Short mmCIF file of N, CA, C and O in Angstrom, two decimals:
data_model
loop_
_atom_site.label_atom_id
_atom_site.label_comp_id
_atom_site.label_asym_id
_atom_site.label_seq_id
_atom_site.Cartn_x
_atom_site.Cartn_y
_atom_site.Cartn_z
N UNK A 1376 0.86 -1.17 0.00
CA UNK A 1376 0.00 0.00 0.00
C UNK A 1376 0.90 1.23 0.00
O UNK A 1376 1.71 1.55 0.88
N UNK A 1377 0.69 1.72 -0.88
CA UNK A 1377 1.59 3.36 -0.65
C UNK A 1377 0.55 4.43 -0.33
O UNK A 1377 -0.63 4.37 -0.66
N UNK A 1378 1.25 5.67 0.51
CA UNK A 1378 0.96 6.66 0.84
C UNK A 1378 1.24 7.64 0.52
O UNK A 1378 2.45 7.73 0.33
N UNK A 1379 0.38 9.00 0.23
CA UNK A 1379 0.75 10.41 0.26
C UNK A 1379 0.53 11.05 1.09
O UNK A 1379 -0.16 10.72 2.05
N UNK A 1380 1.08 12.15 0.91
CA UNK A 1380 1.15 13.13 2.06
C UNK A 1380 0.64 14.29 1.23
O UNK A 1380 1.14 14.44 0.11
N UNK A 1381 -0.43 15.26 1.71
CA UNK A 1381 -1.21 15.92 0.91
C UNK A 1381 -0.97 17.55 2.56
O UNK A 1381 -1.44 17.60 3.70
N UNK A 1382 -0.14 18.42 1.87
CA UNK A 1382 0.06 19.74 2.79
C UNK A 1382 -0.90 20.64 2.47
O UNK A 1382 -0.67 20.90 1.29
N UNK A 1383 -2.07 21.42 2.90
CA UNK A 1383 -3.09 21.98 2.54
C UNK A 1383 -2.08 23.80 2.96
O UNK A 1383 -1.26 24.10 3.83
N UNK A 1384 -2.62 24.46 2.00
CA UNK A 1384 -1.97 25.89 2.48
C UNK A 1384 -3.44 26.60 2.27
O UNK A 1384 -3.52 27.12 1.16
N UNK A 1385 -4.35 26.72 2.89
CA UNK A 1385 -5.45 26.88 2.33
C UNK A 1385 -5.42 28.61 2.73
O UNK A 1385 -6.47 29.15 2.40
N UNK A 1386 -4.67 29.31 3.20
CA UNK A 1386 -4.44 30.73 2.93
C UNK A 1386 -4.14 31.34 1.58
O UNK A 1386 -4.68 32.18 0.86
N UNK A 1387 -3.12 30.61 1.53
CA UNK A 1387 -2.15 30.98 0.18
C UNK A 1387 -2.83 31.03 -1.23
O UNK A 1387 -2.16 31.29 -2.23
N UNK A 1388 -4.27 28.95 -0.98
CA UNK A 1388 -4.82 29.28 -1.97
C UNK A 1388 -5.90 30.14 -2.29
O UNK A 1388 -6.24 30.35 -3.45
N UNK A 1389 -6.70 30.86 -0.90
CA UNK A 1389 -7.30 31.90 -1.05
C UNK A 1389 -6.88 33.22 -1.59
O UNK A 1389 -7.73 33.92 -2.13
N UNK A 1390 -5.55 33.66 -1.50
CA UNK A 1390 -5.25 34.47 -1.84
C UNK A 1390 -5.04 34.32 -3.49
O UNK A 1390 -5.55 35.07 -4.32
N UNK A 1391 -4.16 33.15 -3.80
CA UNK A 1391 -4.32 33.24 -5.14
C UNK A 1391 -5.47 33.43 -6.27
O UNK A 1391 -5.35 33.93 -7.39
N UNK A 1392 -6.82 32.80 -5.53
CA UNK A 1392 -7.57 33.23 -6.03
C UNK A 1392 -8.33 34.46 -6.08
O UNK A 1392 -9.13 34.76 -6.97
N UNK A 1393 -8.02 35.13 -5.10
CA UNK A 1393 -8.48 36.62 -4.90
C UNK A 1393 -7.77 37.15 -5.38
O UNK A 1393 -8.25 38.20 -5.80
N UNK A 1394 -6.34 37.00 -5.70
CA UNK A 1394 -5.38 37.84 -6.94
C UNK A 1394 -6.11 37.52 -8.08
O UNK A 1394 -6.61 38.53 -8.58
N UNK A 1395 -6.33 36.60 -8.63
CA UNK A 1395 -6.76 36.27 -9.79
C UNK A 1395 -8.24 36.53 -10.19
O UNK A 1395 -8.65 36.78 -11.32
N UNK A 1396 -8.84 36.44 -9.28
CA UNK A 1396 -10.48 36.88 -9.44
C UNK A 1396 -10.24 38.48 -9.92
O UNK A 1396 -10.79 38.70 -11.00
N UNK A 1397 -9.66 39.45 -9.43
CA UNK A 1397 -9.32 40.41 -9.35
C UNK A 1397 -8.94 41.06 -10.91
O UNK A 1397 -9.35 42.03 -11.54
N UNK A 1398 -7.73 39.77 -11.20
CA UNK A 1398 -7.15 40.14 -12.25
C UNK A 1398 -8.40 40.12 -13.46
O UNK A 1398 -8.47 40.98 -14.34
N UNK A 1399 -9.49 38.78 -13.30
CA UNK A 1399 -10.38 38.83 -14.21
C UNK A 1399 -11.26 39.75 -14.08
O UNK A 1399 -11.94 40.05 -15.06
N UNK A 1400 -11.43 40.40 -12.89
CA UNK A 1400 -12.56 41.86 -12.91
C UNK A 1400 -11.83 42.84 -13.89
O UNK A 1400 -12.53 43.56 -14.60
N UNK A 1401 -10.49 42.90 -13.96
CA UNK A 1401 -10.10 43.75 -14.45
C UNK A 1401 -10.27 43.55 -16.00
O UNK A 1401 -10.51 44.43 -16.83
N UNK A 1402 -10.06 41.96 -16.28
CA UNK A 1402 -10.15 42.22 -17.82
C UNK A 1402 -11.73 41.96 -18.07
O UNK A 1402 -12.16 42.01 -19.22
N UNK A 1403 -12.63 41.67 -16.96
CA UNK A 1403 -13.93 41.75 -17.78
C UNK A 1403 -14.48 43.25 -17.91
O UNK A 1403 -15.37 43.58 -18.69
N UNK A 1404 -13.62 44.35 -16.78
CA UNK A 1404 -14.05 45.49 -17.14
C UNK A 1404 -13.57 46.27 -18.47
O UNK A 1404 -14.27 46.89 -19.27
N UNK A 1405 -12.13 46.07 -18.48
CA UNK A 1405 -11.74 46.05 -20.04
C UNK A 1405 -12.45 45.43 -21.02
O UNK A 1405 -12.22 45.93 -22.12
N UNK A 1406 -13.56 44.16 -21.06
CA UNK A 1406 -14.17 43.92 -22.31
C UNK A 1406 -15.33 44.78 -22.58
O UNK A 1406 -15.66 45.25 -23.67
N UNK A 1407 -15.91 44.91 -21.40
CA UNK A 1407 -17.22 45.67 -21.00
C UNK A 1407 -16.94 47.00 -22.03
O UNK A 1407 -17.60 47.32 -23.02
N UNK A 1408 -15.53 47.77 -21.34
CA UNK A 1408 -15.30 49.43 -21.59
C UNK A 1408 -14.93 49.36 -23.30
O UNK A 1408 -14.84 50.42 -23.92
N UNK A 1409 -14.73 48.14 -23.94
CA UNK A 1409 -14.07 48.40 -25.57
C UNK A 1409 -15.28 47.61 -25.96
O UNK A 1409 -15.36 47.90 -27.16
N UNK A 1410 -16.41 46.69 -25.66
CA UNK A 1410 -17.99 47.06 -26.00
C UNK A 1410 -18.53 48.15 -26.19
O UNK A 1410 -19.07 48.55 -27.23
N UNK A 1411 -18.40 48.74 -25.07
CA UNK A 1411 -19.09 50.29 -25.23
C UNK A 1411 -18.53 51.32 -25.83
O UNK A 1411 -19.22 52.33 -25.89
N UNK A 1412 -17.07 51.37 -26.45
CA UNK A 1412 -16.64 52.54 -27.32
C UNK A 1412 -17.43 52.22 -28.46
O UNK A 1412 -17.99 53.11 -29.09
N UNK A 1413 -17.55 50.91 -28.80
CA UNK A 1413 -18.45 50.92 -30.14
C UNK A 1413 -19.61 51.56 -30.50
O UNK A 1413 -20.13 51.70 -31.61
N UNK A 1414 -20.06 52.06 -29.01
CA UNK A 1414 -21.36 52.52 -29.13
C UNK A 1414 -21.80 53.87 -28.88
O UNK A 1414 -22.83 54.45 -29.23
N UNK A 1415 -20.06 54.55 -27.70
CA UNK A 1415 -20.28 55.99 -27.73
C UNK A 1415 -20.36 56.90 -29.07
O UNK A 1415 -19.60 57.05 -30.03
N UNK A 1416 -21.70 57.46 -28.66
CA UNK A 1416 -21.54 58.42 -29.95
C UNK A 1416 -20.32 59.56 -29.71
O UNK A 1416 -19.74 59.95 -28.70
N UNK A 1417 -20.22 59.88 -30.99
CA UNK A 1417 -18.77 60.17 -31.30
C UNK A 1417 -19.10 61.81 -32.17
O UNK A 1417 -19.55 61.86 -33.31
N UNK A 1418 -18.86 62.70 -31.55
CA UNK A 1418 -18.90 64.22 -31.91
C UNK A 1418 -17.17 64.45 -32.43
O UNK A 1418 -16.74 64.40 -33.58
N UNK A 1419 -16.36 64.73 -31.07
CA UNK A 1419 -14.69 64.71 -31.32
C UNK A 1419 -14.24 63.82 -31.02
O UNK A 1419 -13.08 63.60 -31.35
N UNK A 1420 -14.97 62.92 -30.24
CA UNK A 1420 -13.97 61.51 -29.21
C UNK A 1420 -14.02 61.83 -28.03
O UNK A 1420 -14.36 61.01 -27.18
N UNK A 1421 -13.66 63.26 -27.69
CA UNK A 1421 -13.61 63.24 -26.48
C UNK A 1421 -14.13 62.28 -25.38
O UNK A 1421 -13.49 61.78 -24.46
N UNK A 1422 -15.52 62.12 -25.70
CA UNK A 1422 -15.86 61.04 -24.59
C UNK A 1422 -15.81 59.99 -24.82
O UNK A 1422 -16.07 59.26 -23.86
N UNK A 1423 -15.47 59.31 -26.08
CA UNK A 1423 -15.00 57.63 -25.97
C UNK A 1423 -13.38 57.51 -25.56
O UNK A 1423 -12.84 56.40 -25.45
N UNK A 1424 -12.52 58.99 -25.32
CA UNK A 1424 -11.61 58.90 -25.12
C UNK A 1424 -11.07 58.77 -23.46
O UNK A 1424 -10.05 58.40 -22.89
N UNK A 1425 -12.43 59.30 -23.08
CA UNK A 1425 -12.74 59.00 -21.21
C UNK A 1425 -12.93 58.12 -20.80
O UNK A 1425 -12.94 58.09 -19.57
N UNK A 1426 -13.16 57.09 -21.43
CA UNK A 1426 -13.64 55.68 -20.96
C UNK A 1426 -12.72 55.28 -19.62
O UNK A 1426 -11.63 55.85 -19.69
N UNK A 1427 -12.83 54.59 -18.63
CA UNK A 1427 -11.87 53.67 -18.06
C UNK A 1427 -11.96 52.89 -17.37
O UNK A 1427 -12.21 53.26 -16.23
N UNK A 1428 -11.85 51.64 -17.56
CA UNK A 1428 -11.70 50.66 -16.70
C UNK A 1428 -11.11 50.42 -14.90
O UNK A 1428 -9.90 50.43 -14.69
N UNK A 1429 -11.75 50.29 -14.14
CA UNK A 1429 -10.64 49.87 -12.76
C UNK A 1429 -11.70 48.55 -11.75
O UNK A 1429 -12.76 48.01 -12.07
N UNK A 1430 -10.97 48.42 -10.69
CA UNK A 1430 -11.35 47.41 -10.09
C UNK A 1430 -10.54 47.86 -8.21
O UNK A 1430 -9.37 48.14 -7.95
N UNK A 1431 -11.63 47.77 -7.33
CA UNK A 1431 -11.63 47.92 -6.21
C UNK A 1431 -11.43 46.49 -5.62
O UNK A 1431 -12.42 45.82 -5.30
N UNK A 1432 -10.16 46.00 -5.47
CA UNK A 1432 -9.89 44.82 -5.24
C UNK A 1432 -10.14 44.14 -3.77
O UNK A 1432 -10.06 42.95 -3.46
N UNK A 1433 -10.55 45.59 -2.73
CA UNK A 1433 -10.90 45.24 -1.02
C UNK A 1433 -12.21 44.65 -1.40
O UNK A 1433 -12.30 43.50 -0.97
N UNK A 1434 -13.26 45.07 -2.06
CA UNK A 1434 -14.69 45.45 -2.63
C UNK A 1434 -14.55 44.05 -3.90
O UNK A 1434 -15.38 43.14 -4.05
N UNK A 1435 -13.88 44.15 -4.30
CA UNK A 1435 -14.22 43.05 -5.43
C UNK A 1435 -15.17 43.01 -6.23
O UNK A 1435 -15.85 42.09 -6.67
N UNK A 1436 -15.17 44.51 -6.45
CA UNK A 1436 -16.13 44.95 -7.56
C UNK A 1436 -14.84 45.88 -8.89
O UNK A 1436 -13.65 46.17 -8.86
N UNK A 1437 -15.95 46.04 -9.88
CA UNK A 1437 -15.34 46.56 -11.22
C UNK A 1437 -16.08 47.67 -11.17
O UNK A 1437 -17.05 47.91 -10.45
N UNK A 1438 -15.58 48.31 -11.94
CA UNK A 1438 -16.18 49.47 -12.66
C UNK A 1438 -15.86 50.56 -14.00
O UNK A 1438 -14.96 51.39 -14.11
N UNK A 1439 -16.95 50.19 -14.95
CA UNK A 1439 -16.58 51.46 -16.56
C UNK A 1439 -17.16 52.70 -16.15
O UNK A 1439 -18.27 52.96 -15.67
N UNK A 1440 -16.44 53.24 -16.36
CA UNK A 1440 -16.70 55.27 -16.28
C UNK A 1440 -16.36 55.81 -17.69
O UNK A 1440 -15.45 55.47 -18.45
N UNK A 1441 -17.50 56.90 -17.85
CA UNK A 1441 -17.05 57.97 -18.75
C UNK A 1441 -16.70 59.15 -17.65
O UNK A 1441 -17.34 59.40 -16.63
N UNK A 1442 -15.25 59.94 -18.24
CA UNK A 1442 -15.53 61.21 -17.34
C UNK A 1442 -15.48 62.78 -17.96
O UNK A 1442 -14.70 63.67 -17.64
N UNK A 1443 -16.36 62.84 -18.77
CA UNK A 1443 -16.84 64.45 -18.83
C UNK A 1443 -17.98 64.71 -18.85
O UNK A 1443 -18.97 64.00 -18.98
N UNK A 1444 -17.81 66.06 -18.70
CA UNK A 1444 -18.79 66.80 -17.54
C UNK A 1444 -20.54 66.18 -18.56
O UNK A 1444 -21.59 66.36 -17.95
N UNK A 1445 -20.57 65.85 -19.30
CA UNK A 1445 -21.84 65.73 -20.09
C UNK A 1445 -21.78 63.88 -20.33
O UNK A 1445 -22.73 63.45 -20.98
N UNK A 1446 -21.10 63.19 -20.00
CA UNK A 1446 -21.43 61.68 -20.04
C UNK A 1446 -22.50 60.86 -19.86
O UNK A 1446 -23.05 59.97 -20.50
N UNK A 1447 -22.72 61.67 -18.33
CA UNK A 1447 -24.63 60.85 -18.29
C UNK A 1447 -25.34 61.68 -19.45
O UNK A 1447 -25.28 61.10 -20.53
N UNK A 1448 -25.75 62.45 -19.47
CA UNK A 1448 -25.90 63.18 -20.33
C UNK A 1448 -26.73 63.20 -21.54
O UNK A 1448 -27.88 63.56 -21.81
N UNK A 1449 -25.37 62.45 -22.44
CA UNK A 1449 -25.38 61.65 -23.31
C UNK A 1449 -25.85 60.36 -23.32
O UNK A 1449 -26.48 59.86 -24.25
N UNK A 1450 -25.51 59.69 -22.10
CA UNK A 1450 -25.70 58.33 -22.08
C UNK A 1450 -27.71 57.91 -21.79
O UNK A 1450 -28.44 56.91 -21.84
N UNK A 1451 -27.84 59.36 -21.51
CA UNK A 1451 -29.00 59.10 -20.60
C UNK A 1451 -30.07 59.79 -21.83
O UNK A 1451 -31.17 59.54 -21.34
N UNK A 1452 -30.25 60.32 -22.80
CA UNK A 1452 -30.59 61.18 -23.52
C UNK A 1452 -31.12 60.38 -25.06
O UNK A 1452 -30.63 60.35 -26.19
N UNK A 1453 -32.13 59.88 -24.57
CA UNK A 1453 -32.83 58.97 -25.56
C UNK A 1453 -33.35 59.30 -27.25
O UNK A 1453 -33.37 58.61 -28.27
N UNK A 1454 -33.78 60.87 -26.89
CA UNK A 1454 -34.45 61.59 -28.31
C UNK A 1454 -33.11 62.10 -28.97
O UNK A 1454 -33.33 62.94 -29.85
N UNK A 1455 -32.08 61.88 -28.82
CA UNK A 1455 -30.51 62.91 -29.62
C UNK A 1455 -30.29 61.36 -30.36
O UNK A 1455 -30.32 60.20 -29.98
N UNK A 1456 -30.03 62.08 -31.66
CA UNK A 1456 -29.83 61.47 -32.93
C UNK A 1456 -28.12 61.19 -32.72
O UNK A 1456 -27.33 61.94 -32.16
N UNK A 1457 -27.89 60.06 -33.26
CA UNK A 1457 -26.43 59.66 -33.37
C UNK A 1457 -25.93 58.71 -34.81
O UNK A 1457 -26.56 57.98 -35.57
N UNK A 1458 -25.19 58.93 -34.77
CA UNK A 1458 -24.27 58.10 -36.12
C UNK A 1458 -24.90 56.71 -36.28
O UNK A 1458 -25.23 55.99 -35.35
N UNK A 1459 -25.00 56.48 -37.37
CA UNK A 1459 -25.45 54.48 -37.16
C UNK A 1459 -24.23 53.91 -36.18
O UNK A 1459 -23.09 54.35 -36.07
N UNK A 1460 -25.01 52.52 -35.34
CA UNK A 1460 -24.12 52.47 -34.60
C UNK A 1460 -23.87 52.92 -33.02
O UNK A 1460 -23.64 52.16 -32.08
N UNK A 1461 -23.97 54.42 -32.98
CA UNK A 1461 -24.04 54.84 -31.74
C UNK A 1461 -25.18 55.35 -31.19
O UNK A 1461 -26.07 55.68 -31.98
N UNK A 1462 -25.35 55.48 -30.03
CA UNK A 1462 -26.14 55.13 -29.08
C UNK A 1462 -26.73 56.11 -27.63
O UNK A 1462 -25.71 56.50 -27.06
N UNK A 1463 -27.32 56.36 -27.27
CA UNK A 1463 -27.68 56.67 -25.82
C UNK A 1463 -27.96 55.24 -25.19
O UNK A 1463 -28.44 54.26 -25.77
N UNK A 1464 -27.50 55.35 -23.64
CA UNK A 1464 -27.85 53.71 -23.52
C UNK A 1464 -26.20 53.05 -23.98
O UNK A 1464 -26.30 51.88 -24.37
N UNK A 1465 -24.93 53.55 -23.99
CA UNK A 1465 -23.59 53.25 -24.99
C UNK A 1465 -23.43 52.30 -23.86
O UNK A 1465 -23.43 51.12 -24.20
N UNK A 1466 -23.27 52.58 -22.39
CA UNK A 1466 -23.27 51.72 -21.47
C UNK A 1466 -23.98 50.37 -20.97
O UNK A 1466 -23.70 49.17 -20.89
N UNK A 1467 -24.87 51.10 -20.73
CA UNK A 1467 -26.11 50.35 -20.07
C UNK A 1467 -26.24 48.93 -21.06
O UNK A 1467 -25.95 47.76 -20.79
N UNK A 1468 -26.68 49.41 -22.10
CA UNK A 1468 -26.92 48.56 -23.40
C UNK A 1468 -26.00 47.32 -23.51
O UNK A 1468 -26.53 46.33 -24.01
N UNK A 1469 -24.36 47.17 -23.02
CA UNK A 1469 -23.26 46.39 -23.52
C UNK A 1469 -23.45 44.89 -22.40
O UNK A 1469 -23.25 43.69 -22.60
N UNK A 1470 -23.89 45.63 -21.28
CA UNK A 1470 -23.56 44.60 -19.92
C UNK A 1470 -24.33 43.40 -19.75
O UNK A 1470 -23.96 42.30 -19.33
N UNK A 1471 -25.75 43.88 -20.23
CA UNK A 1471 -26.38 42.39 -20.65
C UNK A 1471 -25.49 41.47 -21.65
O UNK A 1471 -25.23 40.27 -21.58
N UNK A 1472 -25.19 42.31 -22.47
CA UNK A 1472 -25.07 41.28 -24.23
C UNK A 1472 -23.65 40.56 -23.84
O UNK A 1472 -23.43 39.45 -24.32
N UNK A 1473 -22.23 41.48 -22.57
CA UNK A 1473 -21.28 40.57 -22.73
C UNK A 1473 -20.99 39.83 -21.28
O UNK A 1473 -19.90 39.41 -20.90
N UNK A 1474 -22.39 39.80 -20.49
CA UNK A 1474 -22.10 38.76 -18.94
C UNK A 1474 -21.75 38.01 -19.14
O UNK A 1474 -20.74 37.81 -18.47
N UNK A 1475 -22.09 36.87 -20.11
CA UNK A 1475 -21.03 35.62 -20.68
C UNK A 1475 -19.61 35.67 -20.50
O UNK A 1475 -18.86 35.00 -19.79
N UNK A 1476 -19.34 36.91 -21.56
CA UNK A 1476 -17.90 36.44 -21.85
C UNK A 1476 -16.96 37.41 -20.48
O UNK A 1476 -15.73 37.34 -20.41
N UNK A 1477 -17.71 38.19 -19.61
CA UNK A 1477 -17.14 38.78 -18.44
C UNK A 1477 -16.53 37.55 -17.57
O UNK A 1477 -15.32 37.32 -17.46
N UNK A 1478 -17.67 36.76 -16.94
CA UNK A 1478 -17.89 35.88 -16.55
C UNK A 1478 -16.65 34.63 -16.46
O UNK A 1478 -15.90 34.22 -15.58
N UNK A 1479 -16.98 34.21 -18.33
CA UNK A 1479 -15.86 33.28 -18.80
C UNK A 1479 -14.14 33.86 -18.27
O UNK A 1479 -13.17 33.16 -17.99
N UNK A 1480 -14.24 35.21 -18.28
CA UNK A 1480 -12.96 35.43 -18.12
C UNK A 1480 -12.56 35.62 -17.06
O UNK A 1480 -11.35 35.83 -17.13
N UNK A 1481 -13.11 35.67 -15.49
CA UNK A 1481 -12.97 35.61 -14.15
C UNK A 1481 -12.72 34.33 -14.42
O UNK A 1481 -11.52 34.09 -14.29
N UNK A 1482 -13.39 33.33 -14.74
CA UNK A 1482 -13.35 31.57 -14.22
C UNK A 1482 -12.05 31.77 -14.91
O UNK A 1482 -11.28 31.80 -13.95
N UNK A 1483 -11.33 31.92 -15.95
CA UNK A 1483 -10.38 31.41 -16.27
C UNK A 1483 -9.02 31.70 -15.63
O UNK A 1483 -8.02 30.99 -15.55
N UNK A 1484 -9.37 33.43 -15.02
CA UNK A 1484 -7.78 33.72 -14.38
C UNK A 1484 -8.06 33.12 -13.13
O UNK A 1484 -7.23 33.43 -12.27
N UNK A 1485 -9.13 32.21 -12.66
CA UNK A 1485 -9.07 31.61 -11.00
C UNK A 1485 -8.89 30.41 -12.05
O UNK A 1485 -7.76 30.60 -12.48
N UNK A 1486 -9.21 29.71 -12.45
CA UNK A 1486 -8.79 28.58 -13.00
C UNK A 1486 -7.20 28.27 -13.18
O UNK A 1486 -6.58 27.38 -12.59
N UNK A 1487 -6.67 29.18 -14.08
CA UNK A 1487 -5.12 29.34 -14.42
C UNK A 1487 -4.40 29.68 -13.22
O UNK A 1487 -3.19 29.45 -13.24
N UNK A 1488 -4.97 30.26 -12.06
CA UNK A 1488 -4.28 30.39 -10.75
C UNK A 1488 -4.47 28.90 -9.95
O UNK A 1488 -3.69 28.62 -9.04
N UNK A 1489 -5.30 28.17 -10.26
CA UNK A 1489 -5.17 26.65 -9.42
C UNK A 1489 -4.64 25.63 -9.69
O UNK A 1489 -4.83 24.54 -9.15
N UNK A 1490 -3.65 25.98 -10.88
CA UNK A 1490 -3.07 25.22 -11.57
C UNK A 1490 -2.07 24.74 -10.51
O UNK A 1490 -1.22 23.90 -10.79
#
């Protein structure tokens, strides 16, 4: 009969996965924020050029921002005509259509961290 010896670090692997969960908030907020440039309407850029991605890693939440002074604005402003393509709603509109692939990409950087 042979035996193993099995050392549990079950800190270490919490942490790795909270690095890595982290790391995937970050790139599902990056997929989220280059969804929605497709959809900011576009005058100079200026505001698809505000976009930004971050992640509150105590909180373990994400978050896309536009930041000028007229973003909601725009975003919120249903009767203003825009380019084919773009949108009021540039935000709001993306988060249903890419929870999938947000999703897929958290499981994978905790996945690739349990390796």
């Amino acid at each position: 009969m042979s035996r193993a010896r099995l050392r549990w670090n079950g800190a270490a692997a919490n942490d790795a996965i909270r690095e890595a969960a982290a790391r995937g908030l970050l790139l599902g907020a990056e997929h989220v924020l280059a969804a929605s440039r497709q959809r900011v309407p576009i005058a100079e850029g200026t505001l698809e050029r505000s976009g930004a991605a971050s992640v509150d890693e105590q909180q373990m939440t994400a978050a896309v921002s536009y930041d000028t002074p007229y973003a909601a604005r725009v975003h919120e402003d249903m009767n203003a005509r825009h380019a084919p393509g773009r949108s009021a709603k540039y935000l709001e509109s993306v988060l249903p259509e890419t929870s999938g692939e947000v999703q897929a990409l958290i499981a994978a950087q905790v996945r690739r961290a349990l390796r």
